[in-house]
Amino acid sequence: MFQYTFHWRPILNALPDMLSGAWVTIQIAVLSMLIGTIAGVLLALARQSSNKILSGFATAWVEGARNTPALFQVYMVYFGLGSLGIHLDSYPSLLIGIAFNNAGYLAETFRGGLRAVPPTQMRAARSLGMSAPKAFVYVVLPQMFRIVFHPMTNQMVWAVLMTSLGVVVGLNTDLTGITQELNVKTFRTFEYFAAAAVIYYLISKVITLTARLIAWRVFRY
Amino acid sequence: MIEIRDVHKSFGQLEVVKGVSMSVAKGEVVSVIGGSGSGKSTLLMCINGLEPIQKGNIHVDGIDVHARGTDLNKLRRRIGIVFQQWNAFPHLSVIENVMLAPRKVLGLKRSEAEAIAEQRLKHVGLGEKLKVYPSQLSGGQQQRMAIARALAMSPDYMLFDEVTSALDPQLVGEVLETMRMLSSEGMTMIVVTHEIAFAREVSNRVAFFHSGRIREIGPPEQVIGSPQQAETITFLQSVL
Ligand SMILES: Nc1ncnc2c1ncn2[C@@H]1O[C@H](COP(=O)(O)OP(=O)(O)O)[C@@H](O)[C@H]1O
Ligand SMILES: [Mg+2]
């Protein structure tokens, strides 16, 4: 029962492919985070809007993203939009699905962060003649990003892990996709997935450490 | 010139400014004294349009502050305001605090904004603190930085809202000194303050506020020296 022999050779042979898959994984995670951050800020603002349609739309997005499985969200982009006649490839489907999820979670984080910036900061900026958008971008947002930096780091790690959902919409170029293809061809399931797990773990750790470095460098006050 | 005519201002049902009229001429220093909650801060915020009014009007150099077409962002460049809580931008260094509005509002180049900021900061005695963050400054230094930040827009008017009230007693002097310097340079100022001796010294006129109205206004030797109204006398006794 405990006599499984772990084979190293297939892992070594597959490593170059897996690393190029890891690169695709990182790309998707970073892009989805950029899109999610921008959309998240807009959603956080939209939720405070007095325009009912705008705030309703934002609330629906946030609620949907946070209260349904991420798997379904990716599914909906690929198959749901497909049944409406909008056919997207695996890669953009996964990217949009994860960005949607990121935006929903980040919007809620940002909303809390914005509330933690004293309203007197906005007033001081406006009193210097800055327009509301300028005051928001140059005075309020930078302070918000410091407050929400740690939750954002968590979301970034989560985004990396969510990319593994690409396999359900047929993505075969990311780390999970490549691992799955190797598995199907050779059935060294344990070896390949163990190796992939280690790579995911390392990516996540590097993100956390890099974030700490950035925080130390940027938030000097 | 700032002309305030019969201004009424309410927060919901609560009327806090109840028909205030006064004018401040170029180069004049007017101090506003009065008990807490009498509407002094609210009036200052109405002057630069941070708060809307319900009745009356305020003109700054002939521009109707609360008229529909008035570009408040443009108007505010000419009216500096400094608050009791100095509101330093914590994520920016001292010089960046002062440079921000000249760059983003006036569109100056970095080097130009830097030159102005450095000049203003030296003027208020912070020439050694350009690169530090506000959190490393004392309250009095932060308040002087806030004054420099307002001055960087080269305003024609400066409004001060109890700028020394939140400071430790030993830090009050340096901020008053900065304001004294501005007044001697001819800056037009409205100074809301509890520092009666200071008001008496620098002001051309003193206005005493009581529950949303000006009860007494005139030269300091009159309003502070020989007040006529019972409320003024009571107030002065409570703060002196
Ligand atoms: N944003 C606001 N909303 C509601 N009430 C306010 C607001 N700001 C001030 N007030 C009220 O208006 C009155 C006058 O306040 P204020 O102008 O700050 O007085 P002062 O500066 O003379 O102490 C107070 O009763 C205060 O509670
Ligand atoms: Mg006040």
Tab-separated table of C-alpha atoms and ligand atoms in Angstrom:
chain	number	residue	atom	x	y	z
A	1	MET	CA	0.000	0.000	0.000
A	2	PHE	CA	2.802	2.419	0.835
A	3	GLN	CA	5.064	1.080	-1.838
A	4	TYR	CA	4.531	3.790	-4.424
A	5	THR	CA	7.776	4.614	-6.165
A	6	PHE	CA	8.090	8.313	-6.902
A	7	HIS	CA	9.571	8.852	-10.350
A	8	TRP	CA	11.744	11.939	-10.735
A	9	ARG	CA	12.654	11.571	-14.384
A	10	PRO	CA	9.240	12.415	-15.865
A	11	ILE	CA	9.146	15.545	-13.741
A	12	LEU	CA	12.565	16.656	-14.900
A	13	ASN	CA	11.613	16.014	-18.498
A	14	ALA	CA	8.378	17.932	-18.129
A	15	LEU	CA	9.824	20.823	-16.150
A	16	PRO	CA	10.513	23.177	-19.093
A	17	ASP	CA	6.929	22.779	-20.322
A	18	MET	CA	5.551	23.240	-16.843
A	19	LEU	CA	7.574	26.385	-16.292
A	20	SER	CA	6.334	27.896	-19.523
A	21	GLY	CA	2.837	27.000	-18.298
A	22	ALA	CA	3.626	28.768	-15.015
A	23	TRP	CA	4.515	31.858	-17.007
A	24	VAL	CA	1.085	31.829	-18.691
A	25	THR	CA	-0.489	31.371	-15.259
A	26	ILE	CA	1.355	34.411	-13.912
A	27	GLN	CA	0.359	36.459	-16.958
A	28	ILE	CA	-3.321	35.694	-16.498
A	29	ALA	CA	-3.152	36.376	-12.767
A	30	VAL	CA	-1.399	39.734	-13.204
A	31	LEU	CA	-3.690	40.881	-16.017
A	32	SER	CA	-6.799	39.810	-14.133
A	33	MET	CA	-5.541	41.700	-11.116
A	34	LEU	CA	-4.915	44.891	-13.104
A	35	ILE	CA	-8.359	44.738	-14.675
A	36	GLY	CA	-9.902	43.734	-11.356
A	37	THR	CA	-8.280	46.642	-9.522
A	38	ILE	CA	-9.479	49.252	-11.995
A	39	ALA	CA	-12.960	47.723	-12.159
A	40	GLY	CA	-12.969	47.321	-8.379
A	41	VAL	CA	-12.298	51.040	-7.813
A	42	LEU	CA	-15.045	51.957	-10.277
A	43	LEU	CA	-17.444	49.492	-8.644
A	44	ALA	CA	-16.674	50.831	-5.166
A	45	LEU	CA	-17.475	54.335	-6.428
A	46	ALA	CA	-20.547	53.178	-8.332
A	47	ARG	CA	-21.962	51.559	-5.205
A	48	GLN	CA	-21.872	54.926	-3.445
A	49	SER	CA	-23.506	56.640	-6.389
A	50	SER	CA	-26.944	58.167	-5.980
A	51	ASN	CA	-27.774	56.857	-9.460
A	52	LYS	CA	-29.917	53.776	-8.720
A	53	ILE	CA	-29.080	51.964	-11.958
A	54	LEU	CA	-25.367	52.442	-11.426
A	55	SER	CA	-25.373	51.376	-7.780
A	56	GLY	CA	-27.719	48.474	-8.545
A	57	PHE	CA	-25.436	47.225	-11.305
A	58	ALA	CA	-22.395	47.459	-9.024
A	59	THR	CA	-24.166	45.699	-6.171
A	60	ALA	CA	-25.287	42.867	-8.464
A	61	TRP	CA	-21.712	42.410	-9.716
A	62	VAL	CA	-20.215	42.396	-6.228
A	63	GLU	CA	-22.863	40.046	-4.840
A	64	GLY	CA	-22.564	37.686	-7.791
A	65	ALA	CA	-18.783	37.578	-7.694
A	66	ARG	CA	-18.633	36.934	-3.973
A	67	ASN	CA	-21.486	34.492	-3.545
A	68	THR	CA	-21.168	32.060	-6.444
A	69	PRO	CA	-18.366	29.568	-7.175
A	70	ALA	CA	-15.524	31.052	-9.194
A	71	LEU	CA	-15.800	27.962	-11.378
A	72	PHE	CA	-19.317	28.996	-12.422
A	73	GLN	CA	-18.146	32.505	-13.156
A	74	VAL	CA	-15.530	31.210	-15.587
A	75	TYR	CA	-18.103	28.814	-17.045
A	76	MET	CA	-20.556	31.607	-17.589
A	77	VAL	CA	-18.069	33.650	-19.575
A	78	TYR	CA	-17.154	30.713	-21.810
A	79	PHE	CA	-20.438	28.856	-22.248
A	80	GLY	CA	-22.937	31.466	-21.039
A	81	LEU	CA	-21.709	34.170	-23.399
A	82	GLY	CA	-21.301	31.435	-26.022
A	83	SER	CA	-24.992	30.632	-25.914
A	84	LEU	CA	-25.661	34.351	-26.432
A	85	GLY	CA	-23.565	34.146	-29.576
A	86	ILE	CA	-20.409	35.677	-28.110
A	87	HIS	CA	-17.733	33.033	-28.518
A	88	LEU	CA	-14.512	33.663	-26.662
A	89	ASP	CA	-11.410	31.483	-26.559
A	90	SER	CA	-10.334	29.715	-23.395
A	91	TYR	CA	-7.686	32.263	-22.492
A	92	PRO	CA	-9.839	35.417	-22.624
A	93	SER	CA	-12.729	33.549	-20.987
A	94	LEU	CA	-10.602	32.569	-18.032
A	95	LEU	CA	-9.068	36.045	-17.836
A	96	ILE	CA	-12.462	37.760	-17.838
A	97	GLY	CA	-13.902	35.264	-15.362
A	98	ILE	CA	-11.113	35.811	-12.858
A	99	ALA	CA	-11.085	39.574	-13.409
A	100	PHE	CA	-14.824	39.567	-12.685
A	101	ASN	CA	-14.214	37.680	-9.458
A	102	ASN	CA	-11.268	39.896	-8.451
A	103	ALA	CA	-13.254	43.058	-9.130
A	104	GLY	CA	-16.119	41.894	-6.927
A	105	TYR	CA	-13.928	41.058	-3.970
A	106	LEU	CA	-11.695	44.099	-4.401
A	107	ALA	CA	-14.670	46.464	-4.693
A	108	GLU	CA	-15.785	45.433	-1.238
A	109	THR	CA	-12.248	45.778	0.124
A	110	PHE	CA	-11.883	49.208	-1.496
A	111	ARG	CA	-15.189	50.367	-0.090
A	112	GLY	CA	-13.931	49.711	3.410
A	113	GLY	CA	-10.581	51.317	2.571
A	114	LEU	CA	-12.207	54.456	1.211
A	115	ARG	CA	-14.252	54.800	4.363
A	116	ALA	CA	-11.054	54.684	6.405
A	117	VAL	CA	-9.627	57.766	4.658
A	118	PRO	CA	-10.874	60.788	6.652
A	119	PRO	CA	-13.316	62.970	4.671
A	120	THR	CA	-11.275	65.993	5.761
A	121	GLN	CA	-8.577	64.860	3.301
A	122	MET	CA	-10.988	65.325	0.407
A	123	ARG	CA	-12.057	68.686	1.797
A	124	ALA	CA	-8.459	69.883	2.178
A	125	ALA	CA	-7.706	68.878	-1.414
A	126	ARG	CA	-10.836	70.565	-2.764
A	127	SER	CA	-10.031	73.732	-0.832
A	128	LEU	CA	-6.756	73.950	-2.790
A	129	GLY	CA	-8.774	74.131	-5.995
A	130	MET	CA	-8.517	70.481	-7.002
A	131	SER	CA	-11.505	69.016	-8.826
A	132	ALA	CA	-13.215	66.061	-7.174
A	133	PRO	CA	-11.662	63.494	-9.562
A	134	LYS	CA	-8.173	64.938	-9.096
A	135	ALA	CA	-8.563	65.042	-5.321
A	136	PHE	CA	-9.707	61.422	-5.430
A	137	VAL	CA	-6.832	60.229	-7.594
A	138	TYR	CA	-3.997	62.143	-5.953
A	139	VAL	CA	-5.091	62.332	-2.325
A	140	VAL	CA	-7.690	59.687	-1.473
A	141	LEU	CA	-6.674	56.716	-3.667
A	142	PRO	CA	-3.006	56.516	-2.631
A	143	GLN	CA	-4.067	56.431	1.018
A	144	MET	CA	-6.682	53.800	0.273
A	145	PHE	CA	-4.144	51.554	-1.445
A	146	ARG	CA	-2.003	51.525	1.638
A	147	ILE	CA	-4.961	50.516	3.790
A	148	VAL	CA	-6.014	47.697	1.453
A	149	PHE	CA	-2.571	46.507	0.457
A	150	HIS	CA	-2.643	43.266	2.415
A	151	PRO	CA	-6.098	42.132	1.299
A	152	MET	CA	-4.986	42.953	-2.253
A	153	THR	CA	-1.966	40.706	-1.852
A	154	ASN	CA	-4.270	37.891	-0.745
A	155	GLN	CA	-6.481	38.475	-3.759
A	156	MET	CA	-3.430	38.281	-6.030
A	157	VAL	CA	-2.499	34.890	-4.579
A	158	TRP	CA	-6.094	33.808	-4.940
A	159	ALA	CA	-6.047	34.944	-8.583
A	160	VAL	CA	-3.040	32.703	-9.258
A	161	LEU	CA	-4.810	29.720	-7.758
A	162	MET	CA	-8.041	30.477	-9.634
A	163	THR	CA	-6.219	30.257	-12.965
A	164	SER	CA	-6.288	26.476	-12.485
A	165	LEU	CA	-9.982	26.703	-13.409
A	166	GLY	CA	-8.886	27.266	-17.001
A	167	VAL	CA	-8.868	23.520	-17.450
A	168	VAL	CA	-12.698	23.451	-17.392
A	169	VAL	CA	-12.894	25.719	-20.412
A	170	GLY	CA	-10.216	23.839	-22.288
A	171	LEU	CA	-7.174	25.978	-21.583
A	172	ASN	CA	-4.090	23.830	-22.096
A	173	THR	CA	-1.272	26.353	-21.992
A	174	ASP	CA	-1.283	27.334	-18.309
A	175	LEU	CA	0.336	25.330	-15.533
A	176	THR	CA	-2.744	23.223	-14.754
A	177	GLY	CA	-3.586	22.751	-18.430
A	178	ILE	CA	-0.097	21.501	-19.243
A	179	THR	CA	-0.017	19.298	-16.187
A	180	GLN	CA	-3.337	17.779	-17.151
A	181	GLU	CA	-2.139	17.041	-20.690
A	182	LEU	CA	0.999	15.365	-19.378
A	183	ASN	CA	-1.144	13.361	-17.019
A	184	VAL	CA	-3.466	12.156	-19.742
A	185	LYS	CA	-0.510	11.103	-21.882
A	186	THR	CA	1.504	9.284	-19.228
A	187	PHE	CA	-0.688	8.717	-16.153
A	188	ARG	CA	2.058	9.795	-13.781
A	189	THR	CA	-0.677	11.713	-11.999
A	190	PHE	CA	0.913	12.029	-8.609
A	191	GLU	CA	4.308	13.162	-9.864
A	192	TYR	CA	2.972	15.829	-12.195
A	193	PHE	CA	0.408	17.287	-9.858
A	194	ALA	CA	2.852	17.257	-6.965
A	195	ALA	CA	5.339	19.166	-9.105
A	196	ALA	CA	2.634	21.606	-10.220
A	197	ALA	CA	1.549	22.117	-6.617
A	198	VAL	CA	5.110	22.996	-5.636
A	199	ILE	CA	5.303	25.515	-8.483
A	200	TYR	CA	1.969	27.112	-7.444
A	201	TYR	CA	3.240	27.276	-3.903
A	202	LEU	CA	6.457	28.975	-4.975
A	203	ILE	CA	4.601	31.515	-7.121
A	204	SER	CA	2.344	32.354	-4.185
A	205	LYS	CA	5.272	32.768	-1.824
A	206	VAL	CA	7.147	34.980	-4.274
A	207	ILE	CA	4.052	37.183	-4.580
A	208	THR	CA	3.740	37.547	-0.830
A	209	LEU	CA	7.418	38.390	-0.425
A	210	THR	CA	7.431	40.800	-3.364
A	211	ALA	CA	4.373	42.529	-1.939
A	212	ARG	CA	6.139	42.953	1.358
A	213	LEU	CA	9.107	44.454	-0.432
A	214	ILE	CA	6.912	46.847	-2.404
A	215	ALA	CA	5.072	47.916	0.747
A	216	TRP	CA	8.355	48.579	2.513
A	217	ARG	CA	9.622	50.585	-0.452
A	218	VAL	CA	6.468	52.557	-1.284
A	219	PHE	CA	4.757	53.189	2.046
A	220	ARG	CA	7.500	55.110	3.770
A	221	TYR	CA	5.226	57.313	5.789
B	1	MET	CA	-12.755	92.223	-1.433
B	2	ILE	CA	-15.042	89.730	0.262
B	3	GLU	CA	-18.649	90.828	0.636
B	4	ILE	CA	-21.009	88.718	2.686
B	5	ARG	CA	-24.657	89.777	2.476
B	6	ASP	CA	-27.413	88.413	4.682
B	7	VAL	CA	-26.149	84.839	4.468
B	8	HIS	CA	-28.325	82.053	5.869
B	9	LYS	CA	-27.036	78.530	6.101
B	10	SER	CA	-28.788	75.422	7.421
B	11	PHE	CA	-27.849	71.805	7.911
B	12	GLY	CA	-31.214	70.158	7.376
B	13	GLN	CA	-33.619	71.801	9.809
B	14	LEU	CA	-30.831	73.353	11.863
B	15	GLU	CA	-30.064	76.920	10.873
B	16	VAL	CA	-26.509	77.690	11.957
B	17	VAL	CA	-25.828	80.981	10.136
B	18	LYS	CA	-28.754	83.343	10.492
B	19	GLY	CA	-28.272	86.388	8.364
B	20	VAL	CA	-24.638	87.404	8.485
B	21	SER	CA	-23.353	90.439	6.629
B	22	MET	CA	-19.831	91.781	6.625
B	23	SER	CA	-17.151	92.780	4.201
B	24	VAL	CA	-13.412	92.421	4.230
B	25	ALA	CA	-11.365	94.849	2.199
B	26	LYS	CA	-8.063	94.106	0.476
B	27	GLY	CA	-5.240	94.034	3.006
B	28	GLU	CA	-7.570	93.887	5.956
B	29	VAL	CA	-7.343	91.376	8.798
B	30	VAL	CA	-10.673	90.505	10.379
B	31	SER	CA	-10.784	88.204	13.381
B	32	VAL	CA	-13.884	86.231	14.204
B	33	ILE	CA	-14.379	85.266	17.827
B	34	GLY	CA	-17.264	83.554	19.576
B	35	GLY	CA	-18.336	80.433	21.406
B	36	SER	CA	-18.086	76.967	19.971
B	37	GLY	CA	-21.046	76.035	17.757
B	38	SER	CA	-21.835	79.649	16.899
B	39	GLY	CA	-21.296	79.037	13.161
B	40	LYS	CA	-17.811	80.452	12.611
B	41	SER	CA	-16.367	77.439	10.763
B	42	THR	CA	-19.500	77.073	8.706
B	43	LEU	CA	-19.267	80.673	7.539
B	44	LEU	CA	-15.640	80.170	6.406
B	45	MET	CA	-16.623	77.116	4.396
B	46	CYS	CA	-19.417	79.086	2.753
B	47	ILE	CA	-16.924	81.749	1.686
B	48	ASN	CA	-14.947	79.371	-0.543
B	49	GLY	CA	-18.004	77.368	-1.564
B	50	LEU	CA	-17.208	74.199	0.377
B	51	GLU	CA	-20.708	74.555	1.811
B	52	PRO	CA	-23.781	75.806	-0.067
B	53	ILE	CA	-25.969	78.551	1.416
B	54	GLN	CA	-29.743	78.890	1.467
B	55	LYS	CA	-30.147	82.644	1.320
B	56	GLY	CA	-28.103	85.776	0.730
B	57	ASN	CA	-24.878	85.909	-1.261
B	58	ILE	CA	-21.121	86.096	-0.989
B	59	HIS	CA	-18.986	87.929	-3.524
B	60	VAL	CA	-15.232	87.551	-3.788
B	61	ASP	CA	-13.764	90.288	-5.972
B	62	GLY	CA	-17.185	90.632	-7.540
B	63	ILE	CA	-17.617	86.911	-8.245
B	64	ASP	CA	-20.783	85.445	-6.770
B	65	VAL	CA	-19.491	82.327	-4.995
B	66	HIS	CA	-22.797	80.469	-4.954
B	67	ALA	CA	-24.054	81.448	-8.407
B	68	ARG	CA	-24.713	78.537	-10.706
B	69	GLY	CA	-22.052	79.202	-13.298
B	70	THR	CA	-19.219	79.964	-10.880
B	71	ASP	CA	-16.124	77.809	-11.339
B	72	LEU	CA	-15.394	77.009	-7.711
B	73	ASN	CA	-12.154	75.178	-8.454
B	74	LYS	CA	-10.834	78.315	-10.081
B	75	LEU	CA	-12.136	80.576	-7.326
B	76	ARG	CA	-10.573	78.449	-4.594
B	77	ARG	CA	-7.094	78.988	-6.020
B	78	ARG	CA	-7.387	82.544	-4.771
B	79	ILE	CA	-8.758	81.707	-1.331
B	80	GLY	CA	-6.435	79.718	0.904
B	81	ILE	CA	-7.976	78.016	3.903
B	82	VAL	CA	-6.273	76.359	6.855
B	83	PHE	CA	-8.223	74.162	9.226
B	84	GLN	CA	-8.015	73.396	12.917
B	85	GLN	CA	-7.039	69.811	12.036
B	86	TRP	CA	-4.211	70.636	9.667
B	87	ASN	CA	-5.044	67.780	7.260
B	88	ALA	CA	-1.553	67.092	6.005
B	89	PHE	CA	-1.557	64.564	3.154
B	90	PRO	CA	0.192	61.734	5.030
B	91	HIS	CA	1.398	59.854	1.933
B	92	LEU	CA	3.370	62.809	0.597
B	93	SER	CA	6.556	64.362	1.916
B	94	VAL	CA	6.425	67.938	3.165
B	95	ILE	CA	7.567	69.440	-0.128
B	96	GLU	CA	5.246	67.164	-2.121
B	97	ASN	CA	2.319	68.266	0.052
B	98	VAL	CA	3.019	71.830	-0.958
B	99	MET	CA	3.782	71.032	-4.624
B	100	LEU	CA	0.670	68.971	-5.294
B	101	ALA	CA	-1.853	71.710	-6.012
B	102	PRO	CA	0.528	73.913	-8.039
B	103	ARG	CA	1.283	70.887	-10.217
B	104	LYS	CA	-2.170	69.376	-10.575
B	105	VAL	CA	-4.280	72.527	-10.461
B	106	LEU	CA	-2.034	75.173	-12.018
B	107	GLY	CA	-0.244	72.648	-14.236
B	108	LEU	CA	3.244	73.824	-13.287
B	109	LYS	CA	6.297	71.744	-14.157
B	110	ARG	CA	7.879	69.763	-11.351
B	111	SER	CA	10.863	72.109	-11.142
B	112	GLU	CA	8.676	75.211	-11.038
B	113	ALA	CA	6.400	73.756	-8.370
B	114	GLU	CA	9.436	72.649	-6.403
B	115	ALA	CA	10.891	76.149	-6.430
B	116	ILE	CA	7.624	77.662	-5.199
B	117	ALA	CA	7.151	75.000	-2.528
B	118	GLU	CA	10.672	75.417	-1.250
B	119	GLN	CA	10.271	79.175	-1.075
B	120	ARG	CA	6.972	78.940	0.845
B	121	LEU	CA	8.311	76.318	3.230
B	122	LYS	CA	11.387	78.404	3.992
B	123	HIS	CA	9.087	81.334	4.572
B	124	VAL	CA	7.223	79.476	7.327
B	125	GLY	CA	10.485	78.152	8.793
B	126	LEU	CA	10.387	74.606	7.433
B	127	GLY	CA	13.318	74.850	5.057
B	128	GLU	CA	15.057	71.980	6.834
B	129	LYS	CA	12.088	69.619	6.638
B	130	LEU	CA	11.435	69.395	2.898
B	131	LYS	CA	11.940	65.665	2.489
B	132	VAL	CA	10.395	64.320	5.679
B	133	TYR	CA	6.857	63.000	6.002
B	134	PRO	CA	4.204	64.900	7.966
B	135	SER	CA	4.071	62.148	10.597
B	136	GLN	CA	7.618	63.150	11.574
B	137	LEU	CA	6.589	66.754	12.257
B	138	SER	CA	5.151	68.289	15.404
B	139	GLY	CA	1.599	69.652	15.308
B	140	GLY	CA	2.891	73.203	15.013
B	141	GLN	CA	5.151	72.249	12.103
B	142	GLN	CA	2.313	70.435	10.353
B	143	GLN	CA	0.123	73.465	10.767
B	144	ARG	CA	2.818	75.718	9.301
B	145	MET	CA	3.155	73.246	6.434
B	146	ALA	CA	-0.595	73.549	5.852
B	147	ILE	CA	-0.179	77.315	5.707
B	148	ALA	CA	2.677	76.968	3.194
B	149	ARG	CA	0.527	74.581	1.147
B	150	ALA	CA	-2.227	77.172	0.907
B	151	LEU	CA	0.281	79.948	0.157
B	152	ALA	CA	1.785	77.941	-2.712
B	153	MET	CA	-1.293	78.791	-4.776
B	154	SER	CA	-0.454	82.492	-4.281
B	155	PRO	CA	-3.926	83.239	-2.915
B	156	ASP	CA	-5.309	86.739	-2.497
B	157	TYR	CA	-7.131	85.748	0.670
B	158	MET	CA	-6.355	83.477	3.571
B	159	LEU	CA	-8.986	81.996	5.872
B	160	PHE	CA	-7.847	80.509	9.169
B	161	ASP	CA	-10.168	78.314	11.206
B	162	GLU	CA	-8.920	78.049	14.794
B	163	VAL	CA	-5.555	76.904	13.519
B	164	THR	CA	-4.005	76.831	16.982
B	165	SER	CA	-6.852	75.176	18.897
B	166	ALA	CA	-5.637	71.618	18.429
B	167	LEU	CA	-2.024	72.413	19.294
B	168	ASP	CA	-0.117	71.865	22.498
B	169	PRO	CA	0.269	75.255	24.245
B	170	GLN	CA	4.014	75.450	23.608
B	171	LEU	CA	3.444	75.106	19.837
B	172	VAL	CA	0.852	77.862	19.525
B	173	GLY	CA	3.401	80.670	19.392
B	174	GLU	CA	5.205	79.551	16.249
B	175	VAL	CA	1.949	79.332	14.282
B	176	LEU	CA	0.738	82.727	15.497
B	177	GLU	CA	4.142	84.105	14.516
B	178	THR	CA	3.652	82.816	10.968
B	179	MET	CA	0.234	84.476	10.751
B	180	ARG	CA	1.617	87.692	12.189
B	181	MET	CA	4.213	87.677	9.432
B	182	LEU	CA	1.537	87.209	6.761
B	183	SER	CA	-0.503	90.073	8.096
B	184	SER	CA	2.531	92.322	8.122
B	185	GLU	CA	3.083	91.431	4.464
B	186	GLY	CA	-0.366	92.734	3.695
B	187	MET	CA	-2.256	89.461	3.243
B	188	THR	CA	-6.023	89.792	3.462
B	189	MET	CA	-7.152	87.405	6.180
B	190	ILE	CA	-10.187	86.207	8.066
B	191	VAL	CA	-9.000	84.608	11.273
B	192	VAL	CA	-11.335	82.542	13.413
B	193	THR	CA	-9.541	82.283	16.734
B	194	HIS	CA	-9.767	81.897	20.479
B	195	GLU	CA	-6.460	83.745	20.900
B	196	ILE	CA	-7.943	87.041	22.014
B	197	ALA	CA	-4.633	88.792	22.594
B	198	PHE	CA	-3.508	87.816	19.108
B	199	ALA	CA	-6.803	88.980	17.576
B	200	ARG	CA	-6.437	92.300	19.330
B	201	GLU	CA	-2.894	92.731	18.096
B	202	VAL	CA	-3.201	91.845	14.393
B	203	SER	CA	-6.797	92.668	13.479
B	204	ASN	CA	-8.156	95.747	11.817
B	205	ARG	CA	-11.581	94.624	12.968
B	206	VAL	CA	-13.011	91.947	15.226
B	207	ALA	CA	-16.397	90.279	14.765
B	208	PHE	CA	-18.084	88.594	17.693
B	209	PHE	CA	-20.325	85.664	16.680
B	210	HIS	CA	-23.182	84.446	18.791
B	211	SER	CA	-25.624	81.701	17.715
B	212	GLY	CA	-25.261	82.284	13.996
B	213	ARG	CA	-25.220	86.066	14.065
B	214	ILE	CA	-22.636	88.825	14.326
B	215	ARG	CA	-23.406	90.512	17.625
B	216	GLU	CA	-20.671	93.053	17.548
B	217	ILE	CA	-18.131	94.124	14.952
B	218	GLY	CA	-15.597	96.886	15.007
B	219	PRO	CA	-11.986	97.781	15.797
B	220	PRO	CA	-10.382	95.500	18.405
B	221	GLU	CA	-10.082	98.233	21.010
B	222	GLN	CA	-13.868	98.578	20.789
B	223	VAL	CA	-15.058	94.946	20.569
B	224	ILE	CA	-12.394	93.480	22.839
B	225	GLY	CA	-11.444	96.623	24.762
B	226	SER	CA	-14.891	97.918	25.614
B	227	PRO	CA	-17.565	95.470	24.443
B	228	GLN	CA	-21.155	96.730	24.478
B	229	GLN	CA	-23.180	93.513	24.319
B	230	ALA	CA	-23.754	91.313	27.350
B	231	GLU	CA	-22.894	88.136	25.321
B	232	THR	CA	-19.570	89.634	24.225
B	233	ILE	CA	-18.645	90.503	27.782
B	234	THR	CA	-19.575	87.014	29.024
B	235	PHE	CA	-17.634	85.370	26.210
B	236	LEU	CA	-14.511	87.468	26.739
B	237	GLN	CA	-14.601	86.758	30.460
B	238	SER	CA	-14.766	83.036	29.721
B	239	VAL	CA	-11.705	83.015	27.466
B	240	LEU	CA	-9.429	85.608	29.009
C	1	LIG	N1	-21.748	69.057	8.409
C	1	LIG	C1	-22.613	69.397	9.389
C	1	LIG	N2	-23.799	68.761	9.487
C	1	LIG	C2	-24.674	69.101	10.453
C	1	LIG	N3	-24.467	70.049	11.379
C	1	LIG	C3	-23.293	70.700	11.333
C	1	LIG	C4	-22.308	70.405	10.348
C	1	LIG	N4	-21.249	71.228	10.553
C	1	LIG	C5	-21.556	71.978	11.617
C	1	LIG	N5	-22.785	71.681	12.096
C	1	LIG	C6	-23.466	72.338	13.231
C	1	LIG	O1	-23.519	73.701	12.964
C	1	LIG	C7	-23.326	74.459	14.143
C	1	LIG	C8	-22.192	75.434	13.927
C	1	LIG	O2	-20.988	74.719	13.775
C	1	LIG	P1	-19.596	75.428	13.469
C	1	LIG	O3	-19.748	76.296	12.292
C	1	LIG	O4	-18.581	74.360	13.401
C	1	LIG	O5	-19.387	76.320	14.766
C	1	LIG	P2	-18.051	76.959	15.328
C	1	LIG	O6	-17.001	76.849	14.289
C	1	LIG	O7	-18.416	78.347	15.646
C	1	LIG	O8	-17.688	76.178	16.547
C	1	LIG	C9	-23.069	73.457	15.255
C	1	LIG	O9	-24.269	73.289	15.953
C	1	LIG	C10	-22.692	72.212	14.521
C	1	LIG	O10	-23.096	71.077	15.250
C	2	MG	MG	-15.196	75.796	14.380
